[in-house]
Amino acid sequence: MEKIHLQINGRNYHLEVPATELLVDTLRERLGLTGTKKGCEIGECGACTVLIDDKAVNSCLILTAQAEGKKITTIEGVGDYNNLHPVQQAFLNHDAVHCGFCTPGMVLSVIGLLKRNPRPNEKEIREAIAGNLCRCTGYKQIVEAVLDVIGQGEKNI
Amino acid sequence: MKNFKYIPAESLEKASQKKDDSVLMAGGTDLLGMIKDDLLTPETVINLKSLKELKNIRYNAGKGLEIGALATITELAENSDVQKRFPVLVQTCKEIASPQLRNVGTVGGNLCQRPRCWYYRGEFNCLRKGGDTCFAVDGENKFHCVVGGGPCYIVHPSDLAVSLLALDASLEIFSNGKLKTVPIDDFFILPEQNETKENILEPGEIVTKIIVPEIPAGSKCAFIKFKERASWDFAVVSLGILLNTNGSTIKNGRIVFGGVAPRPWIDTALNTKLTGAATDEKNLKSLADSALLEAEPMSKNDYKIILVRNLLKQALIDLSKN
């Protein structure tokens, strides 16, 4: 077992996990943070995207032990039902959520982008979500939602 | 995944003294996939990421660029010196995998990643896994090599390898307690030399640094990658090119192909024709059509030759313009 310290959504966790445990499993199975989805498990679909030190990563291809000491943001740390993040609200406004399975990862990829580049153009938005598969929307509404968020100015992203 | 022990590397020295049943991990995006698929069943995984000194990216005017092997693809792409002096590397980084994988995957790992051949990755006891058959020969070989193959027919999956070879980079390797420098051209090998690995690394040897010389004044560079999907994918074919022209003729240049061979490929006959070649469109087209003349395509991949020639045509014409 590995003794690991993680800061997840602003809260400190001291955990003991097997060396083989993947971050996505620690989040979902051990901590009940099931907003992070498990899709392909090989780094292709992006459903398991979380932010580590503000950068989007696939939590299915990272051992929990590799994240030792890091700051992790999952969708639960972004907003909640009564207090949506501006990116989440824009997704709702633009019908950018259909089945919803890709949405947590998609929102985190977008937030990761906006932290580095608060005023991305459409090409940059499409590049930033290239690692997140959505099989419902065709991406159009998602891109429109992000453009809308940018248009509203920097709202505490 | 089968159980393993996890150890952050204490030093290069210690990491290099690993036992045969230990594996070295950089970003882990390829390694963990291999372990998940039971292609590797290590007793111990040694994480090199604790060796912070291997993350630095440094530019020295006149000398060139030094990229620590543990720098991520994103860190390379976002480095201001790289953006200013080596835009072709930024262009290449943006073509690698997805943003999430680029944020974790390292430059050294990109060069040392294992092939994506579906027989190698699948449940086939192929040559590369120590078996006695390359299943691509009589099987589905759409993505396999057209040149340099035999007895195994993989293609090398790295995009950076193609650009770095076009830029004549070298690799610094920690070997038996010492550092040695090897031209990247000598790093990659063909299956005829050893069909179970893609490069010269022996167990315990670690790539520590990538050294990229200054791009010669007046030279232009490009990296072009053809993928089946627009968003992200491994290369079907790719092209790294450095070209120095004086308006009407090519002074010198270097062309490297990816996705066509088990290693980043230099077509020597083609490259020797560059110096002195006229840069009118007709001549550049015939130059491009002379690429990969020695290719021996398999049953389902001869399209790669046409694709490479057309990409090269476009690149030669674009880079010859003032």
CSV table of C-alpha atoms in Angstrom, one decimal:
chain,number,residue,atom,x,y,z
A,1,MET,CA,0.0,0.0,0.0
A,2,GLU,CA,1.1,3.5,-0.8
A,3,LYS,CA,0.6,6.4,1.6
A,4,ILE,CA,-0.6,9.3,-0.6
A,5,HIS,CA,-1.6,12.9,0.1
A,6,LEU,CA,-3.8,14.6,-2.4
A,7,GLN,CA,-5.6,17.9,-2.3
A,8,ILE,CA,-8.9,17.3,-4.1
A,9,ASN,CA,-11.3,20.2,-4.6
A,10,GLY,CA,-9.5,22.2,-1.9
A,11,ARG,CA,-9.7,19.4,0.7
A,12,ASN,CA,-6.7,17.4,1.9
A,13,TYR,CA,-6.9,13.6,1.8
A,14,HIS,CA,-4.4,11.2,3.3
A,15,LEU,CA,-5.0,7.8,1.7
A,16,GLU,CA,-3.5,4.4,1.6
A,17,VAL,CA,-4.0,2.9,-1.8
A,18,PRO,CA,-2.5,-0.1,-3.7
A,19,ALA,CA,0.3,0.9,-6.1
A,20,THR,CA,-1.8,-0.3,-9.0
A,21,GLU,CA,-4.8,1.9,-8.2
A,22,LEU,CA,-5.6,4.4,-10.9
A,23,LEU,CA,-6.7,8.0,-10.0
A,24,VAL,CA,-10.1,7.5,-11.6
A,25,ASP,CA,-10.8,4.5,-9.3
A,26,THR,CA,-9.6,6.4,-6.2
A,27,LEU,CA,-11.9,9.3,-7.0
A,28,ARG,CA,-14.9,7.1,-7.9
A,29,GLU,CA,-14.7,4.0,-5.8
A,30,ARG,CA,-12.8,5.2,-2.7
A,31,LEU,CA,-14.0,8.8,-2.4
A,32,GLY,CA,-17.4,8.5,-4.1
A,33,LEU,CA,-16.6,11.4,-6.5
A,34,THR,CA,-18.5,9.7,-9.3
A,35,GLY,CA,-18.8,12.8,-11.4
A,36,THR,CA,-15.6,11.7,-13.0
A,37,LYS,CA,-16.7,9.2,-15.6
A,38,LYS,CA,-14.9,6.0,-16.7
A,39,GLY,CA,-15.2,5.4,-20.4
A,40,CYS,CA,-12.6,3.8,-22.6
A,41,GLU,CA,-9.9,3.4,-19.9
A,42,ILE,CA,-7.1,3.9,-22.5
A,43,GLY,CA,-6.9,7.6,-22.7
A,44,GLU,CA,-8.9,8.1,-25.8
A,45,CYS,CA,-12.4,9.3,-24.8
A,46,GLY,CA,-11.6,12.0,-22.1
A,47,ALA,CA,-14.6,11.1,-19.9
A,48,CYS,CA,-12.3,10.7,-17.0
A,49,THR,CA,-10.7,14.1,-17.4
A,50,VAL,CA,-9.7,16.0,-14.2
A,51,LEU,CA,-7.4,18.9,-13.6
A,52,ILE,CA,-4.0,18.2,-11.9
A,53,ASP,CA,-2.4,21.5,-11.0
A,54,ASP,CA,-4.9,23.2,-13.4
A,55,LYS,CA,-4.0,21.0,-16.4
A,56,ALA,CA,-6.4,18.6,-17.9
A,57,VAL,CA,-5.3,14.9,-17.7
A,58,ASN,CA,-6.9,11.5,-18.2
A,59,SER,CA,-7.4,10.1,-14.7
A,60,CYS,CA,-7.6,6.5,-16.2
A,61,LEU,CA,-3.9,6.7,-17.2
A,62,ILE,CA,-2.4,8.0,-14.0
A,63,LEU,CA,-1.6,6.0,-10.9
A,64,THR,CA,-2.9,7.6,-7.8
A,65,ALA,CA,0.6,7.4,-6.5
A,66,GLN,CA,1.8,9.5,-9.4
A,67,ALA,CA,-0.5,12.3,-8.2
A,68,GLU,CA,1.2,12.5,-4.8
A,69,GLY,CA,1.1,16.0,-3.4
A,70,LYS,CA,-0.8,17.4,-6.3
A,71,LYS,CA,-3.8,19.7,-6.5
A,72,ILE,CA,-6.7,17.9,-8.2
A,73,THR,CA,-10.0,19.4,-9.4
A,74,THR,CA,-12.9,17.2,-10.3
A,75,ILE,CA,-16.3,18.3,-11.5
A,76,GLU,CA,-17.6,18.2,-7.9
A,77,GLY,CA,-15.1,21.0,-7.2
A,78,VAL,CA,-16.3,23.1,-10.1
A,79,GLY,CA,-19.9,23.9,-9.1
A,80,ASP,CA,-23.1,22.2,-7.8
A,81,TYR,CA,-26.8,22.1,-8.6
A,82,ASN,CA,-27.5,25.4,-6.9
A,83,ASN,CA,-24.3,27.1,-7.8
A,84,LEU,CA,-23.3,26.3,-11.3
A,85,HIS,CA,-19.9,27.4,-12.7
A,86,PRO,CA,-20.3,29.8,-15.6
A,87,VAL,CA,-19.1,27.1,-18.0
A,88,GLN,CA,-21.7,24.7,-16.7
A,89,GLN,CA,-24.5,27.3,-17.0
A,90,ALA,CA,-23.4,28.1,-20.6
A,91,PHE,CA,-23.5,24.4,-21.4
A,92,LEU,CA,-27.1,24.3,-20.1
A,93,ASN,CA,-28.1,27.5,-22.0
A,94,HIS,CA,-26.8,26.1,-25.3
A,95,ASP,CA,-28.1,22.6,-25.0
A,96,ALA,CA,-24.5,21.4,-25.0
A,97,VAL,CA,-25.5,18.5,-22.7
A,98,HIS,CA,-27.4,15.6,-24.2
A,99,CYS,CA,-26.7,12.3,-22.6
A,100,GLY,CA,-24.2,14.0,-20.3
A,101,PHE,CA,-21.6,11.3,-20.0
A,102,CYS,CA,-18.9,13.4,-21.6
A,103,THR,CA,-19.9,16.6,-19.9
A,104,PRO,CA,-17.8,16.5,-16.7
A,105,GLY,CA,-14.6,15.9,-18.7
A,106,MET,CA,-15.6,18.4,-21.3
A,107,VAL,CA,-16.3,21.1,-18.7
A,108,LEU,CA,-12.9,20.4,-17.1
A,109,SER,CA,-11.0,20.5,-20.4
A,110,VAL,CA,-12.7,23.9,-21.1
A,111,ILE,CA,-11.8,25.3,-17.6
A,112,GLY,CA,-8.3,24.0,-18.1
A,113,LEU,CA,-8.1,26.0,-21.3
A,114,LEU,CA,-9.6,29.2,-19.9
A,115,LYS,CA,-7.1,29.1,-17.0
A,116,ARG,CA,-4.3,29.3,-19.5
A,117,ASN,CA,-6.0,31.3,-22.2
A,118,PRO,CA,-9.0,33.3,-21.0
A,119,ARG,CA,-9.8,34.5,-24.6
A,120,PRO,CA,-9.5,31.5,-26.9
A,121,ASN,CA,-10.7,31.6,-30.4
A,122,GLU,CA,-12.9,28.9,-31.9
A,123,LYS,CA,-9.9,26.9,-33.2
A,124,GLU,CA,-8.2,27.0,-29.8
A,125,ILE,CA,-11.5,25.8,-28.2
A,126,ARG,CA,-11.7,22.9,-30.6
A,127,GLU,CA,-8.1,22.0,-30.0
A,128,ALA,CA,-8.6,22.0,-26.2
A,129,ILE,CA,-11.6,19.6,-26.4
A,130,ALA,CA,-10.0,17.3,-29.0
A,131,GLY,CA,-9.4,14.7,-26.3
A,132,ASN,CA,-13.0,14.6,-25.2
A,133,LEU,CA,-15.4,12.5,-27.3
A,134,CYS,CA,-19.0,13.6,-27.5
A,135,ARG,CA,-21.3,11.3,-29.5
A,136,CYS,CA,-24.5,13.4,-29.1
A,137,THR,CA,-24.0,17.0,-29.8
A,138,GLY,CA,-21.6,17.1,-32.7
A,139,TYR,CA,-19.6,19.6,-30.6
A,140,LYS,CA,-21.3,22.7,-32.2
A,141,GLN,CA,-23.3,23.6,-29.1
A,142,ILE,CA,-20.3,23.0,-26.8
A,143,VAL,CA,-18.2,25.4,-28.8
A,144,GLU,CA,-21.0,27.9,-28.8
A,145,ALA,CA,-21.3,27.6,-25.1
A,146,VAL,CA,-17.6,28.3,-24.6
A,147,LEU,CA,-17.7,31.3,-26.9
A,148,ASP,CA,-20.6,32.6,-25.0
A,149,VAL,CA,-18.7,32.3,-21.7
A,150,ILE,CA,-15.8,34.2,-23.1
A,151,GLY,CA,-18.2,36.9,-24.4
A,152,GLN,CA,-19.5,37.4,-20.8
A,153,GLY,CA,-16.0,38.4,-19.7
A,154,GLU,CA,-13.8,36.7,-17.2
A,155,LYS,CA,-16.2,35.5,-14.6
A,156,ASN,CA,-14.1,33.9,-11.9
A,157,ILE,CA,-13.0,31.1,-14.1
B,1,MET,CA,-3.5,-4.7,-13.6
B,2,LYS,CA,-1.3,-7.3,-12.0
B,3,ASN,CA,0.1,-6.2,-8.7
B,4,PHE,CA,3.4,-4.2,-8.6
B,5,LYS,CA,5.5,-2.2,-6.3
B,6,TYR,CA,5.8,1.6,-7.0
B,7,ILE,CA,9.0,3.5,-6.2
B,8,PRO,CA,9.8,7.1,-7.0
B,9,ALA,CA,13.4,7.1,-8.5
B,10,GLU,CA,16.0,8.4,-5.9
B,11,SER,CA,18.7,9.1,-8.5
B,12,LEU,CA,19.6,8.2,-12.1
B,13,GLU,CA,22.2,5.9,-10.8
B,14,LYS,CA,19.8,3.9,-8.7
B,15,ALA,CA,17.1,3.9,-11.4
B,16,SER,CA,19.6,2.5,-13.9
B,17,GLN,CA,20.5,-0.3,-11.6
B,18,LYS,CA,17.0,-1.7,-11.8
B,19,LYS,CA,16.4,-5.4,-11.9
B,20,ASP,CA,15.1,-7.1,-15.1
B,21,ASP,CA,11.6,-7.3,-13.7
B,22,SER,CA,11.4,-3.6,-13.0
B,23,VAL,CA,10.2,-1.0,-15.5
B,24,LEU,CA,11.0,2.7,-15.7
B,25,MET,CA,8.1,5.1,-16.0
B,26,ALA,CA,8.1,8.7,-17.3
B,27,GLY,CA,4.6,10.1,-17.9
B,28,GLY,CA,3.3,6.6,-18.0
B,29,THR,CA,0.6,7.2,-20.7
B,30,ASP,CA,2.0,4.4,-22.9
B,31,LEU,CA,3.4,2.3,-20.1
B,32,LEU,CA,0.2,2.0,-18.1
B,33,GLY,CA,-1.6,1.0,-21.3
B,34,MET,CA,0.9,-1.8,-21.8
B,35,ILE,CA,0.5,-2.9,-18.2
B,36,LYS,CA,-3.3,-2.8,-18.4
B,37,ASP,CA,-3.1,-5.0,-21.5
B,38,ASP,CA,-0.7,-7.4,-19.7
B,39,LEU,CA,2.0,-6.7,-22.3
B,40,LEU,CA,4.2,-5.9,-19.3
B,41,THR,CA,3.9,-7.5,-15.9
B,42,PRO,CA,6.6,-5.7,-13.9
B,43,GLU,CA,7.4,-6.5,-10.2
B,44,THR,CA,8.3,-2.8,-9.7
B,45,VAL,CA,7.5,0.4,-11.5
B,46,ILE,CA,10.1,3.1,-10.9
B,47,ASN,CA,8.8,6.6,-11.5
B,48,LEU,CA,11.5,8.8,-13.0
B,49,LYS,CA,9.4,11.9,-12.5
B,50,SER,CA,11.1,12.5,-9.1
B,51,LEU,CA,14.3,13.4,-11.0
B,52,LYS,CA,13.4,17.1,-11.3
B,53,GLU,CA,16.7,18.0,-13.1
B,54,LEU,CA,15.5,16.0,-16.1
B,55,LYS,CA,12.6,18.4,-16.7
B,56,ASN,CA,14.5,21.5,-17.8
B,57,ILE,CA,14.3,23.1,-21.2
B,58,ARG,CA,17.3,25.4,-22.0
B,59,TYR,CA,18.2,27.4,-25.0
B,60,ASN,CA,21.7,28.7,-25.6
B,61,ALA,CA,22.3,31.0,-28.5
B,62,GLY,CA,24.7,29.4,-31.0
B,63,LYS,CA,24.5,26.0,-29.3
B,64,GLY,CA,20.9,25.2,-29.6
B,65,LEU,CA,18.2,23.6,-27.4
B,66,GLU,CA,18.5,21.1,-24.6
B,67,ILE,CA,15.3,19.4,-23.7
B,68,GLY,CA,15.2,17.4,-20.5
B,69,ALA,CA,13.7,14.0,-21.3
B,70,LEU,CA,11.1,14.4,-18.6
B,71,ALA,CA,9.7,17.7,-20.0
B,72,THR,CA,6.1,17.1,-21.0
B,73,ILE,CA,5.0,17.6,-24.6
B,74,THR,CA,2.9,20.6,-23.4
B,75,GLU,CA,6.0,22.2,-21.6
B,76,LEU,CA,8.0,21.9,-24.8
B,77,ALA,CA,5.2,23.5,-26.9
B,78,GLU,CA,4.7,26.3,-24.4
B,79,ASN,CA,8.4,27.2,-24.0
B,80,SER,CA,9.0,30.7,-25.3
B,81,ASP,CA,12.5,29.9,-26.7
B,82,VAL,CA,11.1,26.9,-28.5
B,83,GLN,CA,8.2,29.0,-29.9
B,84,LYS,CA,10.6,31.6,-31.1
B,85,ARG,CA,13.5,29.5,-32.5
B,86,PHE,CA,12.0,26.0,-33.2
B,87,PRO,CA,8.4,26.6,-34.3
B,88,VAL,CA,8.5,23.2,-36.1
B,89,LEU,CA,8.8,21.5,-32.7
B,90,VAL,CA,5.7,23.4,-31.5
B,91,GLN,CA,3.9,22.4,-34.7
B,92,THR,CA,4.9,18.8,-34.0
B,93,CYS,CA,3.8,18.9,-30.4
B,94,LYS,CA,0.4,20.1,-31.3
B,95,GLU,CA,-0.1,17.1,-33.6
B,96,ILE,CA,0.8,14.6,-30.8
B,97,ALA,CA,-2.1,12.8,-29.1
B,98,SER,CA,-4.7,14.8,-27.2
B,99,PRO,CA,-4.2,17.8,-24.8
B,100,GLN,CA,-4.7,15.5,-21.8
B,101,LEU,CA,-2.0,13.1,-23.0
B,102,ARG,CA,0.3,16.0,-23.9
B,103,ASN,CA,0.0,17.4,-20.4
B,104,VAL,CA,1.4,14.1,-19.0
B,105,GLY,CA,3.4,12.4,-21.7
B,106,THR,CA,7.1,13.4,-21.9
B,107,VAL,CA,9.5,14.1,-24.7
B,108,GLY,CA,11.7,11.1,-23.7
B,109,GLY,CA,8.7,8.9,-23.4
B,110,ASN,CA,7.4,10.0,-26.8
B,111,LEU,CA,10.7,8.8,-28.4
B,112,CYS,CA,10.7,5.5,-26.4
B,113,GLN,CA,7.0,4.6,-26.7
B,114,ARG,CA,6.2,1.1,-28.1
B,115,PRO,CA,4.6,0.5,-31.4
B,116,ARG,CA,0.8,0.6,-31.9
B,117,CYS,CA,0.6,-2.5,-34.2
B,118,TRP,CA,-2.8,-4.1,-33.4
B,119,TYR,CA,-1.2,-7.6,-33.4
B,120,TYR,CA,1.5,-6.4,-31.0
B,121,ARG,CA,-1.0,-4.7,-28.7
B,122,GLY,CA,-3.6,-7.5,-29.1
B,123,GLU,CA,-3.6,-11.1,-28.0
B,124,PHE,CA,-1.2,-12.4,-30.6
B,125,ASN,CA,2.1,-13.9,-29.8
B,126,CYS,CA,3.9,-12.0,-32.5
B,127,LEU,CA,7.6,-11.7,-33.3
B,128,ARG,CA,8.0,-8.5,-31.3
B,129,LYS,CA,6.7,-10.3,-28.3
B,130,GLY,CA,9.1,-13.2,-28.8
B,131,GLY,CA,6.8,-15.3,-31.0
B,132,ASP,CA,7.7,-16.6,-34.4
B,133,THR,CA,5.1,-14.9,-36.7
B,134,CYS,CA,4.4,-11.4,-37.9
B,135,PHE,CA,0.7,-11.6,-38.3
B,136,ALA,CA,0.6,-8.4,-40.4
B,137,VAL,CA,2.2,-10.2,-43.3
B,138,ASP,CA,-0.9,-12.2,-44.2
B,139,GLY,CA,-3.3,-10.1,-42.1
B,140,GLU,CA,-4.7,-6.6,-41.7
B,141,ASN,CA,-1.7,-4.4,-42.7
B,142,LYS,CA,-3.3,-1.1,-43.7
B,143,PHE,CA,-1.2,0.8,-41.1
B,144,HIS,CA,2.0,-1.2,-41.3
B,145,CYS,CA,5.3,-0.3,-42.9
B,146,VAL,CA,6.1,0.0,-46.6
B,147,VAL,CA,9.8,0.2,-46.3
B,148,GLY,CA,12.4,-1.1,-43.8
B,149,GLY,CA,10.2,-4.0,-42.6
B,150,GLY,CA,11.0,-7.6,-42.2
B,151,PRO,CA,10.8,-9.8,-40.3
B,152,CYS,CA,8.4,-7.5,-38.3
B,153,TYR,CA,6.4,-4.8,-40.1
B,154,ILE,CA,5.6,-2.2,-37.4
B,155,VAL,CA,5.7,1.6,-38.0
B,156,HIS,CA,7.4,3.7,-35.4
B,157,PRO,CA,4.6,5.8,-33.6
B,158,SER,CA,6.6,8.9,-32.5
B,159,ASP,CA,5.9,12.2,-34.2
B,160,LEU,CA,8.7,14.1,-32.4
B,161,ALA,CA,11.3,11.5,-33.7
B,162,VAL,CA,10.5,12.5,-37.2
B,163,SER,CA,11.0,16.3,-36.6
B,164,LEU,CA,14.0,15.8,-34.3
B,165,LEU,CA,15.7,13.6,-37.0
B,166,ALA,CA,15.0,16.3,-39.6
B,167,LEU,CA,16.7,18.8,-37.2
B,168,ASP,CA,19.7,16.4,-36.7
B,169,ALA,CA,19.2,16.1,-32.9
B,170,SER,CA,21.2,14.0,-30.5
B,171,LEU,CA,20.2,12.1,-27.4
B,172,GLU,CA,22.1,12.1,-24.2
B,173,ILE,CA,21.8,8.6,-22.6
B,174,PHE,CA,22.8,7.6,-19.0
B,175,SER,CA,24.6,4.3,-19.5
B,176,ASN,CA,26.6,2.4,-16.9
B,177,GLY,CA,27.1,5.4,-14.6
B,178,LYS,CA,28.2,7.7,-17.4
B,179,LEU,CA,26.5,10.0,-20.0
B,180,LYS,CA,27.0,9.3,-23.7
B,181,THR,CA,25.6,11.3,-26.6
B,182,VAL,CA,24.2,9.5,-29.6
B,183,PRO,CA,22.9,11.0,-32.9
B,184,ILE,CA,19.1,10.3,-33.0
B,185,ASP,CA,19.7,8.7,-36.4
B,186,ASP,CA,21.8,6.0,-34.6
B,187,PHE,CA,19.2,5.6,-31.8
B,188,PHE,CA,16.5,3.9,-33.8
B,189,ILE,CA,16.9,0.5,-35.2
B,190,LEU,CA,15.2,-1.8,-37.7
B,191,PRO,CA,13.6,-5.2,-37.0
B,192,GLU,CA,16.4,-6.9,-39.0
B,193,GLN,CA,18.7,-5.7,-36.2
B,194,ASN,CA,16.4,-6.7,-33.4
B,195,GLU,CA,12.7,-7.3,-33.8
B,196,THR,CA,11.8,-7.0,-30.1
B,197,LYS,CA,12.8,-3.4,-29.6
B,198,GLU,CA,12.8,-0.1,-31.5
B,199,ASN,CA,16.0,1.5,-30.3
B,200,ILE,CA,19.5,0.8,-29.0
B,201,LEU,CA,18.6,1.2,-25.3
B,202,GLU,CA,19.8,-1.7,-23.2
B,203,PRO,CA,18.1,-2.4,-19.8
B,204,GLY,CA,19.0,0.3,-17.3
B,205,GLU,CA,20.0,2.9,-20.0
B,206,ILE,CA,18.0,6.1,-19.7
B,207,VAL,CA,17.5,8.9,-22.2
B,208,THR,CA,18.2,12.0,-20.2
B,209,LYS,CA,18.3,14.9,-22.7
B,210,ILE,CA,17.5,15.7,-26.3
B,211,ILE,CA,20.0,18.1,-27.9
B,212,VAL,CA,18.8,20.1,-30.9
B,213,PRO,CA,21.3,22.2,-32.8
B,214,GLU,CA,20.4,25.6,-34.0
B,215,ILE,CA,18.4,25.6,-37.2
B,216,PRO,CA,20.9,26.8,-39.9
B,217,ALA,CA,20.3,30.4,-40.9
B,218,GLY,CA,18.0,30.6,-44.0
B,219,SER,CA,16.5,27.2,-43.5
B,220,LYS,CA,12.8,26.5,-43.3
B,221,CYS,CA,11.2,23.6,-41.5
B,222,ALA,CA,7.9,21.9,-41.4
B,223,PHE,CA,6.1,18.9,-39.9
B,224,ILE,CA,3.1,17.5,-41.7
B,225,LYS,CA,1.0,14.6,-40.3
B,226,PHE,CA,-1.8,12.8,-42.0
B,227,LYS,CA,-4.3,11.2,-39.7
B,228,GLU,CA,-7.5,9.3,-40.3
B,229,ARG,CA,-9.4,11.6,-37.9
B,230,ALA,CA,-9.0,15.3,-37.8
B,231,SER,CA,-9.0,15.6,-34.0
B,232,TRP,CA,-6.2,13.4,-32.9
B,233,ASP,CA,-4.6,10.1,-33.9
B,234,PHE,CA,-1.4,8.4,-34.6
B,235,ALA,CA,0.2,9.3,-37.9
B,236,VAL,CA,-0.9,7.3,-41.0
B,237,VAL,CA,2.1,9.0,-42.6
B,238,SER,CA,4.1,12.1,-41.6
B,239,LEU,CA,6.9,14.2,-42.9
B,240,GLY,CA,9.6,16.3,-41.2
B,241,ILE,CA,11.5,18.6,-43.5
B,242,LEU,CA,14.3,21.1,-43.3
B,243,LEU,CA,15.1,23.0,-46.5
B,244,ASN,CA,17.5,25.8,-47.4
B,245,THR,CA,16.9,27.3,-50.8
B,246,ASN,CA,18.4,30.3,-52.6
B,247,GLY,CA,15.4,31.3,-54.7
B,248,SER,CA,15.9,29.0,-57.7
B,249,THR,CA,17.8,26.0,-56.3
B,250,ILE,CA,17.9,23.9,-53.1
B,251,LYS,CA,21.2,24.6,-51.2
B,252,ASN,CA,20.6,21.7,-48.8
B,253,GLY,CA,17.9,20.0,-46.9
B,254,ARG,CA,16.8,16.9,-45.1
B,255,ILE,CA,13.6,14.9,-45.4
B,256,VAL,CA,12.3,12.4,-42.9
B,257,PHE,CA,9.2,10.2,-43.2
B,258,GLY,CA,7.1,8.9,-40.3
B,259,GLY,CA,4.5,6.1,-40.5
B,260,VAL,CA,6.2,4.3,-43.3
B,261,ALA,CA,8.9,2.3,-41.6
B,262,PRO,CA,9.8,0.7,-38.3
B,263,ARG,CA,11.8,3.8,-37.5
B,264,PRO,CA,11.8,7.4,-38.6
B,265,TRP,CA,12.9,7.0,-42.2
B,266,ILE,CA,15.5,8.8,-44.2
B,267,ASP,CA,15.2,7.9,-47.9
B,268,THR,CA,18.9,8.4,-48.7
B,269,ALA,CA,18.5,8.3,-52.5
B,270,LEU,CA,15.9,11.1,-52.3
B,271,ASN,CA,17.9,13.2,-49.8
B,272,THR,CA,21.1,13.1,-52.0
B,273,LYS,CA,19.1,14.6,-54.8
B,274,LEU,CA,18.2,17.7,-52.8
B,275,THR,CA,21.4,19.8,-53.1
B,276,GLY,CA,21.4,21.7,-56.3
B,277,ALA,CA,17.8,20.7,-57.3
B,278,ALA,CA,15.8,23.4,-59.1
B,279,THR,CA,12.9,24.7,-57.2
B,280,ASP,CA,10.4,25.1,-60.1
B,281,GLU,CA,7.2,23.3,-59.5
B,282,LYS,CA,7.7,20.7,-62.2
B,283,ASN,CA,11.1,19.7,-60.8
B,284,LEU,CA,9.8,19.6,-57.2
B,285,LYS,CA,7.0,17.4,-58.3
B,286,SER,CA,9.3,14.9,-59.9
B,287,LEU,CA,11.6,15.1,-56.9
B,288,ALA,CA,8.7,14.1,-54.7
B,289,ASP,CA,7.6,11.4,-57.0
B,290,SER,CA,11.1,9.8,-56.6
B,291,ALA,CA,10.4,9.3,-52.8
B,292,LEU,CA,10.3,5.7,-51.5
B,293,LEU,CA,11.3,4.1,-54.7
B,294,GLU,CA,12.6,1.2,-52.8
B,295,ALA,CA,9.2,0.7,-51.0
B,296,GLU,CA,7.7,-2.8,-50.9
B,297,PRO,CA,4.2,-2.3,-49.8
B,298,MET,CA,2.1,-5.0,-48.3
B,299,SER,CA,-1.4,-6.1,-49.5
B,300,LYS,CA,-3.3,-3.2,-48.0
B,301,ASN,CA,-0.9,-0.2,-47.6
B,302,ASP,CA,0.4,0.9,-51.0
B,303,TYR,CA,-1.7,4.1,-50.6
B,304,LYS,CA,0.9,5.3,-48.1
B,305,ILE,CA,3.4,5.8,-50.9
B,306,ILE,CA,1.1,8.1,-52.8
B,307,LEU,CA,0.2,9.9,-49.7
B,308,VAL,CA,3.8,10.5,-48.7
B,309,ARG,CA,4.7,11.8,-52.2
B,310,ASN,CA,1.8,14.2,-52.3
B,311,LEU,CA,2.6,15.5,-48.8
B,312,LEU,CA,6.2,16.0,-49.9
B,313,LYS,CA,5.2,17.8,-53.1
B,314,GLN,CA,3.1,20.3,-51.1
B,315,ALA,CA,5.9,20.8,-48.5
B,316,LEU,CA,8.6,21.3,-51.1
B,317,ILE,CA,6.5,23.8,-53.0
B,318,ASP,CA,5.5,25.7,-49.8
B,319,LEU,CA,9.0,25.8,-48.4
B,320,SER,CA,10.6,26.9,-51.7
B,321,LYS,CA,8.4,30.0,-51.8
B,322,ASN,CA,10.0,33.2,-50.5
